[in-house]
Amino acid sequence: MFYREAGQYKTSYAKDLQAFPIKQDKIGMFIWGILAVVVAVIGIPGLGYDFAMKAIIIPTLIFTITALGLNILVGFAGQISLGTGAFMGVGAYACLKLTTFFPDVNILIHFVLSGFVAAVIGMFFGLPSLRIKGFYLVVATLGAQFFLEWAFGRIPWLYNFADSGAIEVPTRTLFGVPITGASADVTWQYFIVLFFLAGMTWIASNLIRGRIGRSWMMIRDMDIAAELIGVRPLWTKLSAFAVSSFYCGVSGALMVFIWLGAAEVESFDINHSFLYLFMVIIGGLGSITGSFMGAAFIWIFPILLKEVGKSFGYNATLMENISLVAIGVMIVIILIKEPHGLARLWQISKQKLRLWPFPH
Amino acid sequence: MELLYGIFIDPWIQMVSLPDFFVQVLWEGFVSGVLYSLIALGFVLIFKASGVFNFAQGIMVVFAALAMVGIYELGVPGWLSVIIALGIMYALAFSVERFVMRPLVGQDDIILFMATIGLTFILIGGGQAIFGGEPKAMLTSEIGLPSGDYVWEMGGGIVIFQKLDIAATVIAGALIAGLAFFFSYTKIGRALRAVADDHQAAVSVGIGLNQIWVVVWFAAGIVALVTGIMWGAKSDVSFALQIVALKALPVLVLGGFTSIPGAIVGGLIIGIGEKVFEIYWGGLMGGGVESWFAFIIALIFLLFRPQGLFGDKIIERV
């Protein structure tokens, strides 16, 4: 980048283990934090504020949480899952039931609790991973996806016997400001999502640096060898499923309560599961930064494409199909050129810039 | 108590007291089982020859059928549109090999798998952009498929066999026999088996991997077209088929990923099992259990026999 870490010595182990060991990186993160707040307060010039928030920023942040969760499972623990959409659904339905039973408890607490519900369900469907792996596990998680999807549609208790068969989000407030439901305040919603994202990123990055994360990666790289040197596969795999499903559950609850406002089974279907998997692949398997980049890319790219198409006068369906093709092509290209995704590209370009103008 | 009765006793009584209906259910299950087998066959062909788990097989079915119907709508005669659709599947096989598989040679299985998911998206978007997203009616009489039905009296009732279903079964059988012959007795077939056995050894005795892969993907494309025609004739040609096609995965789990007989037996078990379960037990759970029954069966099966009915035993070394 524009800066070097020259002269910044690490004199203790604690310093060596820091998340951001370079001073400029710390400043950079600080600037990002300020920027995130400023954006919300003064708005984004040139774009409709509500549109930008509702259609781009809030969903991107929510999907980043999903991508983080899925990345923990696929990228760090090496267990492929195609049931992400359904696990998000578990979070959303759990949150609906919780807030129906305990309307006085703060909704933020329900978001976290519904993450735990999703974690329990995720662990249950992760049980087969102890015996099987790879493509067989894909089939097992697809089983979870279809079974849960069916349950969401067929068990009326889950959606409070609503006539529409959909989740209807009640209005809940925080400090007197409505944050869910029709009259919700967008800025507050943004801050809540940002708060969750920041907190969960922090937890994820520390989990991965720590003992659990290392044992995940050992299982991913070679499970038999990991078992031989004392990593317990049962505990490791299930914890990966639990943590991942927790992230998906929270993001699912946020997605329905903060962003969508109402959701049917289709919001959790298999196509969404694919989309989340793509976020992780394009962003970079086994990378926290990658989850951010992947989620942003997969979410924003089709919107941009659609807007561009609109300005050229193409109709919306055509642009949608073109964006599907573009995403597919993109995935193939990224897999061929850089299987480690955007995060790796980012790292390489940083490395190149550091050395510039010298070739070595 | 009533629930236990509903689960353990009542379905059996129904099966015995209405045998004609039971036979009808079995037949319908058998027919959809044949279709599952065909899709699974497409998976197995590619998996055996290249170790690639081709997620796009389901969408290839839709794409092939759509291409055929789309060409027919341009005013091309039925038989010619079948041939042109085959040509399109060959072009697809060729470009997949050239632009996706060849650059990815030697990558992890998981990367190849994800590439085929990317391919799925390309085919969905491309198919919808070219042929439109709305369901289309499949050509039946135009390409010589029979219509109407046979009625068979039995046990005080009737069982109806659609002629189309019978034709589908016969054609599927012929296709499988043809593939088996092709694999066992032709030169290319032997090369295919060699590649499936060991890539490097096959290359070292002069078998061209690239050419073999085109052949395999084309064979999977032919299977996809046949499946698409049969399935489209039963319902409509629509992109919803692609989700249904995912049921080939539990079929593979049952049969084993590398076994063609396994794909057939697994498909029939799943097809018949889910129909019977849906009709006799589904009502207890609010219906619609067909969407997940196959997967849950596969899941339970995996716990006891991970390599499938006919698959090779999985041996792992560090």
Short mmCIF file of C-alpha atoms in Angstrom, two decimals, chain A residues 89-285:
data_model
loop_
_atom_site.label_atom_id
_atom_site.label_comp_id
_atom_site.label_asym_id
_atom_site.label_seq_id
_atom_site.Cartn_x
_atom_site.Cartn_y
_atom_site.Cartn_z
CA GLY A 89 -34.81 -19.52 7.96
CA VAL A 90 -34.47 -21.28 11.30
CA GLY A 91 -33.12 -18.06 12.76
CA ALA A 92 -35.93 -16.00 11.28
CA TYR A 93 -38.73 -18.31 12.41
CA ALA A 94 -37.14 -18.74 15.83
CA CYS A 95 -37.01 -14.98 16.22
CA LEU A 96 -40.66 -14.68 15.25
CA LYS A 97 -41.70 -17.28 17.82
CA LEU A 98 -39.51 -15.76 20.53
CA THR A 99 -40.81 -12.27 20.02
CA THR A 100 -44.36 -13.60 20.00
CA PHE A 101 -43.89 -15.38 23.29
CA PHE A 102 -41.82 -12.67 24.95
CA PRO A 103 -42.84 -9.40 23.32
CA ASP A 104 -41.36 -7.34 26.15
CA VAL A 105 -37.84 -8.68 25.83
CA ASN A 106 -35.64 -6.51 23.65
CA ILE A 107 -35.58 -7.69 20.06
CA LEU A 108 -31.79 -7.53 19.95
CA ILE A 109 -31.64 -10.27 22.57
CA HIS A 110 -34.04 -12.30 20.46
CA PHE A 111 -31.74 -11.93 17.47
CA VAL A 112 -28.94 -13.50 19.47
CA LEU A 113 -31.18 -16.20 20.94
CA SER A 114 -32.50 -17.18 17.53
CA GLY A 115 -28.89 -17.62 16.50
CA PHE A 116 -28.58 -20.19 19.27
CA VAL A 117 -31.71 -21.99 18.09
CA ALA A 118 -30.23 -22.17 14.61
CA ALA A 119 -26.99 -23.46 16.13
CA VAL A 120 -28.80 -26.38 17.76
CA ILE A 121 -30.58 -27.28 14.51
CA GLY A 122 -27.34 -26.86 12.60
CA MET A 123 -25.54 -29.21 14.96
CA PHE A 124 -28.25 -31.79 14.49
CA PHE A 125 -27.91 -31.69 10.72
CA GLY A 126 -24.15 -31.61 11.09
CA LEU A 127 -24.16 -35.00 12.79
CA PRO A 128 -23.80 -36.91 9.49
CA SER A 129 -20.55 -35.05 8.86
CA LEU A 130 -18.92 -37.34 11.39
CA ARG A 131 -19.31 -40.28 9.05
CA ILE A 132 -19.27 -38.66 5.65
CA LYS A 133 -17.58 -35.85 3.83
CA GLY A 134 -17.30 -34.07 0.54
CA PHE A 135 -20.14 -34.63 -1.89
CA TYR A 136 -21.93 -36.95 0.47
CA LEU A 137 -22.15 -34.12 2.93
CA VAL A 138 -23.60 -31.93 0.19
CA VAL A 139 -26.43 -34.42 -0.08
CA ALA A 140 -26.91 -34.44 3.68
CA THR A 141 -27.09 -30.66 3.90
CA LEU A 142 -29.43 -30.59 0.91
CA GLY A 143 -31.60 -32.91 2.98
CA ALA A 144 -31.59 -30.30 5.73
CA GLN A 145 -32.43 -27.61 3.21
CA PHE A 146 -35.44 -29.38 1.74
CA PHE A 147 -36.71 -30.73 5.03
CA LEU A 148 -36.59 -27.35 6.75
CA GLU A 149 -38.08 -25.59 3.74
CA TRP A 150 -40.95 -28.06 3.86
CA ALA A 151 -41.36 -27.52 7.60
CA PHE A 152 -41.50 -23.72 7.18
CA GLY A 153 -44.28 -24.05 4.66
CA ARG A 154 -46.29 -26.83 6.25
CA ILE A 155 -46.26 -26.18 9.99
CA PRO A 156 -48.62 -23.26 10.61
CA TRP A 157 -47.44 -22.87 14.20
CA LEU A 158 -44.11 -21.60 12.90
CA TYR A 159 -45.62 -18.60 11.13
CA ASN A 160 -48.17 -17.90 13.85
CA PHE A 161 -51.05 -19.29 11.75
CA ALA A 162 -50.93 -16.21 9.50
CA ASP A 163 -53.31 -16.46 6.55
CA SER A 164 -50.59 -15.50 4.11
CA GLY A 165 -48.36 -18.31 5.34
CA ALA A 166 -45.57 -15.77 5.67
CA ILE A 167 -43.67 -14.18 8.52
CA GLU A 168 -45.29 -10.88 9.40
CA VAL A 169 -42.86 -8.82 11.37
CA PRO A 170 -44.35 -7.02 14.38
CA THR A 171 -43.15 -3.55 15.33
CA ARG A 172 -40.49 -3.58 18.01
CA THR A 173 -38.67 -0.62 19.42
CA LEU A 174 -35.26 0.16 20.79
CA PHE A 175 -34.98 3.23 23.08
CA GLY A 176 -38.42 4.20 21.87
CA VAL A 177 -37.45 4.15 18.19
CA PRO A 178 -39.20 1.55 16.04
CA ILE A 179 -36.60 -0.68 14.46
CA THR A 180 -38.71 -3.42 12.95
CA GLY A 181 -42.02 -3.37 11.15
CA ALA A 182 -43.38 -0.88 8.66
CA SER A 183 -42.59 2.32 10.53
CA ALA A 184 -38.99 1.46 11.28
CA ASP A 185 -36.24 4.02 11.14
CA VAL A 186 -33.67 3.16 8.46
CA THR A 187 -30.72 4.82 10.13
CA TRP A 188 -31.28 2.94 13.35
CA GLN A 189 -31.65 -0.30 11.44
CA TYR A 190 -28.36 0.39 9.76
CA PHE A 191 -26.61 0.93 13.05
CA ILE A 192 -28.04 -2.26 14.51
CA VAL A 193 -26.89 -4.32 11.56
CA LEU A 194 -23.51 -2.62 11.67
CA PHE A 195 -23.25 -3.37 15.37
CA PHE A 196 -23.99 -7.05 14.83
CA LEU A 197 -21.62 -7.27 11.91
CA ALA A 198 -18.78 -5.60 13.81
CA GLY A 199 -19.30 -7.76 16.87
CA MET A 200 -19.57 -10.98 14.96
CA THR A 201 -16.57 -10.20 12.77
CA TRP A 202 -14.56 -9.58 15.89
CA ILE A 203 -15.71 -12.89 17.41
CA ALA A 204 -15.05 -14.80 14.21
CA SER A 205 -11.56 -13.44 13.71
CA ASN A 206 -10.64 -14.30 17.27
CA LEU A 207 -12.18 -17.76 17.10
CA ILE A 208 -10.14 -18.46 14.00
CA ARG A 209 -6.90 -17.26 15.52
CA GLY A 210 -7.50 -19.35 18.59
CA ARG A 211 -7.54 -23.01 19.49
CA ILE A 212 -10.94 -23.81 17.96
CA GLY A 213 -10.08 -22.19 14.65
CA ARG A 214 -6.81 -24.03 14.42
CA SER A 215 -8.47 -27.36 15.06
CA TRP A 216 -11.06 -26.51 12.36
CA MET A 217 -8.29 -25.91 9.89
CA MET A 218 -6.54 -29.13 10.87
CA ILE A 219 -9.73 -31.08 10.25
CA ARG A 220 -10.09 -29.31 6.92
CA ASP A 221 -6.59 -30.03 5.76
CA MET A 222 -6.58 -33.70 6.69
CA ASP A 223 -9.02 -35.08 9.14
CA ILE A 224 -7.34 -38.41 9.84
CA ALA A 225 -4.01 -36.78 10.54
CA ALA A 226 -5.72 -34.23 12.77
CA GLU A 227 -7.40 -37.02 14.70
CA LEU A 228 -4.07 -38.76 15.16
CA ILE A 229 -2.50 -35.75 16.78
CA GLY A 230 -5.35 -35.31 19.18
CA VAL A 231 -8.04 -33.15 17.59
CA ARG A 232 -11.43 -34.58 18.41
CA PRO A 233 -13.42 -34.75 15.15
CA LEU A 234 -16.79 -34.95 16.89
CA TRP A 235 -16.32 -31.80 18.87
CA THR A 236 -14.52 -29.91 16.13
CA LYS A 237 -16.96 -30.62 13.32
CA LEU A 238 -20.02 -30.05 15.45
CA SER A 239 -18.64 -26.81 16.82
CA ALA A 240 -18.02 -25.63 13.27
CA PHE A 241 -21.61 -26.44 12.37
CA ALA A 242 -22.87 -24.77 15.52
CA VAL A 243 -20.91 -21.54 15.09
CA SER A 244 -21.70 -21.37 11.39
CA SER A 245 -25.39 -21.94 11.96
CA PHE A 246 -25.35 -19.37 14.74
CA TYR A 247 -24.08 -16.77 12.28
CA CYS A 248 -26.62 -17.85 9.69
CA GLY A 249 -29.42 -17.78 12.26
CA VAL A 250 -28.62 -14.27 13.40
CA SER A 251 -28.29 -13.02 9.84
CA GLY A 252 -31.55 -14.76 8.93
CA ALA A 253 -33.37 -13.06 11.78
CA LEU A 254 -31.83 -9.72 10.81
CA MET A 255 -32.68 -10.30 7.18
CA VAL A 256 -36.37 -10.83 7.83
CA PHE A 257 -36.88 -8.45 10.74
CA ILE A 258 -34.68 -5.56 9.72
CA TRP A 259 -34.51 -5.78 5.98
CA LEU A 260 -37.41 -7.66 4.39
CA GLY A 261 -40.14 -6.95 6.91
CA ALA A 262 -42.09 -9.97 5.72
CA ALA A 263 -40.84 -13.25 4.37
CA GLU A 264 -42.16 -16.40 2.82
CA VAL A 265 -40.49 -19.74 2.40
CA GLU A 266 -39.01 -18.57 -0.89
CA SER A 267 -36.66 -16.26 0.97
CA PHE A 268 -34.87 -19.32 2.33
CA ASP A 269 -34.88 -21.58 -0.70
CA ILE A 270 -32.04 -23.47 -2.30
CA ASN A 271 -31.20 -20.72 -4.78
CA HIS A 272 -30.34 -18.45 -1.90
CA SER A 273 -28.15 -21.17 -0.45
CA PHE A 274 -26.24 -21.20 -3.73
CA LEU A 275 -25.89 -17.45 -3.64
CA TYR A 276 -24.33 -17.55 -0.18
CA LEU A 277 -21.95 -20.27 -1.28
CA PHE A 278 -20.94 -18.06 -4.20
CA MET A 279 -20.26 -15.16 -1.87
CA VAL A 280 -17.83 -17.37 -0.01
CA ILE A 281 -16.18 -18.78 -3.12
CA ILE A 282 -15.81 -15.46 -4.91
CA GLY A 283 -14.69 -13.70 -1.79
CA GLY A 284 -12.19 -16.34 -0.88
CA LEU A 285 -12.49 -19.57 1.06
#
